[in-house]
GROMACS .gro file of C-alpha atoms in nm:
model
  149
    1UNK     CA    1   0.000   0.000   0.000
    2UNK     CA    2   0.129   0.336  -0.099
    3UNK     CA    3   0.080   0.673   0.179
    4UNK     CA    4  -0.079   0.946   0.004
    5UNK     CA    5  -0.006   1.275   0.223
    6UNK     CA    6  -0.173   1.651   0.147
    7UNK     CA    7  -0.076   1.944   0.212
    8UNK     CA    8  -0.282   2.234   0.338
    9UNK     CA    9  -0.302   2.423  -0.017
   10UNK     CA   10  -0.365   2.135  -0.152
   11UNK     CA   11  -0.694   2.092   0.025
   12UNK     CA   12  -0.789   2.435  -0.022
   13UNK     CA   13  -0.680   2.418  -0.369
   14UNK     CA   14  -0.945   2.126  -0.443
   15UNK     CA   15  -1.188   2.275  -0.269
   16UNK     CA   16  -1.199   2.575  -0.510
   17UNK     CA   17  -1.221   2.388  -0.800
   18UNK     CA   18  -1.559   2.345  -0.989
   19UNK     CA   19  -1.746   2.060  -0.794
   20UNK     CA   20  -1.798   1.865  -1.143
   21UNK     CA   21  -1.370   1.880  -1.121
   22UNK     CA   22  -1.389   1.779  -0.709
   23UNK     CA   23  -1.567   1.490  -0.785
   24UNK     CA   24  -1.345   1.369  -1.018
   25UNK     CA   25  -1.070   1.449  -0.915
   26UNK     CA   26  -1.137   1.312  -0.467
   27UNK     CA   27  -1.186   0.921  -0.591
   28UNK     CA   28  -0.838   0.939  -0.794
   29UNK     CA   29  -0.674   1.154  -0.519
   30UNK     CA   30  -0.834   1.015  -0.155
   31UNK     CA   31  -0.843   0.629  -0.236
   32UNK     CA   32  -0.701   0.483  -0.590
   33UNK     CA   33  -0.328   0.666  -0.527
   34UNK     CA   34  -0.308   0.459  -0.190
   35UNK     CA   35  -0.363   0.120  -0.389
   36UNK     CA   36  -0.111  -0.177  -0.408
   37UNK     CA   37  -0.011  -0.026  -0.710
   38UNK     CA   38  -0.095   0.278  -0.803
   39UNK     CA   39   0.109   0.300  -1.131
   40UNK     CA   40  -0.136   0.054  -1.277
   41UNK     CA   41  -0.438   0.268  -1.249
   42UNK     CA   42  -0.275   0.399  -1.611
   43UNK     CA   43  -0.289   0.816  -1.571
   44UNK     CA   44  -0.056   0.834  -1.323
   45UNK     CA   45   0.279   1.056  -1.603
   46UNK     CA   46   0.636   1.088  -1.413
   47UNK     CA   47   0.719   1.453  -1.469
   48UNK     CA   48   1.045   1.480  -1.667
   49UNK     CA   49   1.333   1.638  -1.488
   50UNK     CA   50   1.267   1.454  -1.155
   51UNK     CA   51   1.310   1.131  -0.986
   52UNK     CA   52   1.000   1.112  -0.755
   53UNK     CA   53   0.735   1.367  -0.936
   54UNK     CA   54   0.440   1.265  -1.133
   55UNK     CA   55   0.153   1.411  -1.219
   56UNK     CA   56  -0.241   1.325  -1.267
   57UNK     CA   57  -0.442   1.442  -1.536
   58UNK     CA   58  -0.801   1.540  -1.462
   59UNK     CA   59  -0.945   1.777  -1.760
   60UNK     CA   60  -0.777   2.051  -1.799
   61UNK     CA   61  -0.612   2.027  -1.471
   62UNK     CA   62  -0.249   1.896  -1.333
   63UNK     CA   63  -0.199   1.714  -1.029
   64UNK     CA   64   0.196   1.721  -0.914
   65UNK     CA   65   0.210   1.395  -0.662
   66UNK     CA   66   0.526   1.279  -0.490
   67UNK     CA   67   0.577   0.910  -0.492
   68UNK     CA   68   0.790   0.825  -0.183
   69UNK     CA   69   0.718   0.460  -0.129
   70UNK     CA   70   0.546   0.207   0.004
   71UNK     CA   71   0.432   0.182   0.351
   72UNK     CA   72   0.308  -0.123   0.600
   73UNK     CA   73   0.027  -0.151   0.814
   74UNK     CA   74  -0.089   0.212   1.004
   75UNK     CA   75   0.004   0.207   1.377
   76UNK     CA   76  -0.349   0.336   1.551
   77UNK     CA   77  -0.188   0.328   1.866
   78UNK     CA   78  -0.028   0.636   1.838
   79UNK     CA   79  -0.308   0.819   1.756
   80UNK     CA   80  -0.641   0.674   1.941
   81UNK     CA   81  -0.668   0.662   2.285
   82UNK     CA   82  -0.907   0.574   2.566
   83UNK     CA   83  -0.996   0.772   2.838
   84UNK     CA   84  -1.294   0.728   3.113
   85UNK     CA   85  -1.254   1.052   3.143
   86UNK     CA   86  -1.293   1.165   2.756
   87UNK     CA   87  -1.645   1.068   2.586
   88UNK     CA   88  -1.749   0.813   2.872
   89UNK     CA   89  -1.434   0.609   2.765
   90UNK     CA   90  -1.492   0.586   2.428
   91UNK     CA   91  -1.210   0.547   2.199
   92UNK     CA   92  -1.092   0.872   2.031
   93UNK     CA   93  -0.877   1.070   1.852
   94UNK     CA   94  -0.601   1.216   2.054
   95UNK     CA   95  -0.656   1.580   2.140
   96UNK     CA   96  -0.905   1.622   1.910
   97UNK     CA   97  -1.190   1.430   2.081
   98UNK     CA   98  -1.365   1.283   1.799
   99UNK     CA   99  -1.453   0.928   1.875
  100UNK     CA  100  -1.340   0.686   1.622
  101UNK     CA  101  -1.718   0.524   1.614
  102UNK     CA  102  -1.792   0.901   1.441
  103UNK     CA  103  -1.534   0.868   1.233
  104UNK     CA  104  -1.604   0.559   1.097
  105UNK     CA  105  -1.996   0.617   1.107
  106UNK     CA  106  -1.953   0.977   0.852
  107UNK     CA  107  -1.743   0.703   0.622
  108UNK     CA  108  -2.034   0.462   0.633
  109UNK     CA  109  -2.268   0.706   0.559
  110UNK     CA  110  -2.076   0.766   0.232
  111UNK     CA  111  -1.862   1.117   0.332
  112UNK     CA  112  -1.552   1.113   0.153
  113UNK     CA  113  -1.205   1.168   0.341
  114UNK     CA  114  -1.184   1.526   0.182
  115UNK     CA  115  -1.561   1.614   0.377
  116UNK     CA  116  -1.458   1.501   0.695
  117UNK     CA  117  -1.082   1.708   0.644
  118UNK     CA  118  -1.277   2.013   0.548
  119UNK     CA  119  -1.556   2.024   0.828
  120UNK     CA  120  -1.361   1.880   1.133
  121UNK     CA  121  -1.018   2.106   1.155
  122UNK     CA  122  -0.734   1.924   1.368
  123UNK     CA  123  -0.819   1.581   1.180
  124UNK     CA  124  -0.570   1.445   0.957
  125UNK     CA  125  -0.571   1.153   0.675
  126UNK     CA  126  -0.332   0.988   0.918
  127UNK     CA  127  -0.602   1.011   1.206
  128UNK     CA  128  -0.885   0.862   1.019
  129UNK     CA  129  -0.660   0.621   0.844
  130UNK     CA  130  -0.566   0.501   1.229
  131UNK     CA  131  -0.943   0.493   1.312
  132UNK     CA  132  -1.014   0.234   0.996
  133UNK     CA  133  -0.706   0.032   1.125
  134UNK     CA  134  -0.842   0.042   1.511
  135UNK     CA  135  -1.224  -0.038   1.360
  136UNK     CA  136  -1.036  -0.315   1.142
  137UNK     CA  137  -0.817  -0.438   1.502
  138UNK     CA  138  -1.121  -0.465   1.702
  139UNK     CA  139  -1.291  -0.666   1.448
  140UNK     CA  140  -1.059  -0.880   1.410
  141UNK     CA  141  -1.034  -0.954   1.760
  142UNK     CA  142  -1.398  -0.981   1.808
  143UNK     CA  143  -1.472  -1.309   1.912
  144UNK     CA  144  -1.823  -1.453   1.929
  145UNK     CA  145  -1.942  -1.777   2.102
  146UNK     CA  146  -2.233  -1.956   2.022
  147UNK     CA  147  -2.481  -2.005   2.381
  148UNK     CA  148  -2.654  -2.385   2.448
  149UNK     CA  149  -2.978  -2.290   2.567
   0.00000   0.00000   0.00000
């Protein structure tokens, strides 16, 4: 899996384009760059005169993306914890007191990463990333035992 990281102007970049150009351009950006391969997806141009630069078309518009590498799993612990005395114990992110069940519920409800940036300041990609990999770790621990009644 490859990171994907934004910068600030980015964000407010995209968020001035037309929304028929957002919409577009959020899938590409927010969840097929951070695929096993992303250099498969076929648009993805390395920029000539560099050794890490590429760039995305999208219309008439130019994406400039730095490809740095491939990363392993995403260490949640570093970024949720659990406190009895934040949210009744519920797990959140730290210092920004947004539980991950919220987190996860806005994704299920079909907001895209770039809502969720936009409307909650202090969250990063890296914070919800580490709330799908906490939902994912508790799930996967979840054991269930069948009752003879």
């Amino acid at each position: 899996m490859w990171k994907v990281e934004y910068t600030k102007r980015f964000l407010k970049d995209l968020a001035t384009l037309p929304l028929e150009i957002q919409t577009r351009v959020e899938p590409i950006v927010f969840a097929e760059l951070e695929s096993e391969n992303p250099f498969a997806l076929g648009y993805i141009e390395k920029m000539t005169g560099y050794i890490d630069k590429y760039k995305i078309r999208v219309g008439d518009y130019r994406i400039g993306v730095a490809m740095k590498g491939k990363v392993d799993n995403m260490d949640w612990q570093d970024r949720i914890i659990i406190n009895p005395e934040i949210l009744a114990g519920k797990s959140v992110i730290k210092g920004i007191r947004l539980s991950i069940e919220f987190i996860v519920e806005l994704l299920a409800q079909g907001w895209l990463e770039a809502d969720i940036l936009k409307n909650h300041l202090g969250i990063t990609q890296e914070d919800i990333k580490a709330c799908l990999s906490y939902a994912s770790n508790a799930l996967k621990t979840e054991k269930v035992y069948p009752l003879n009644v």
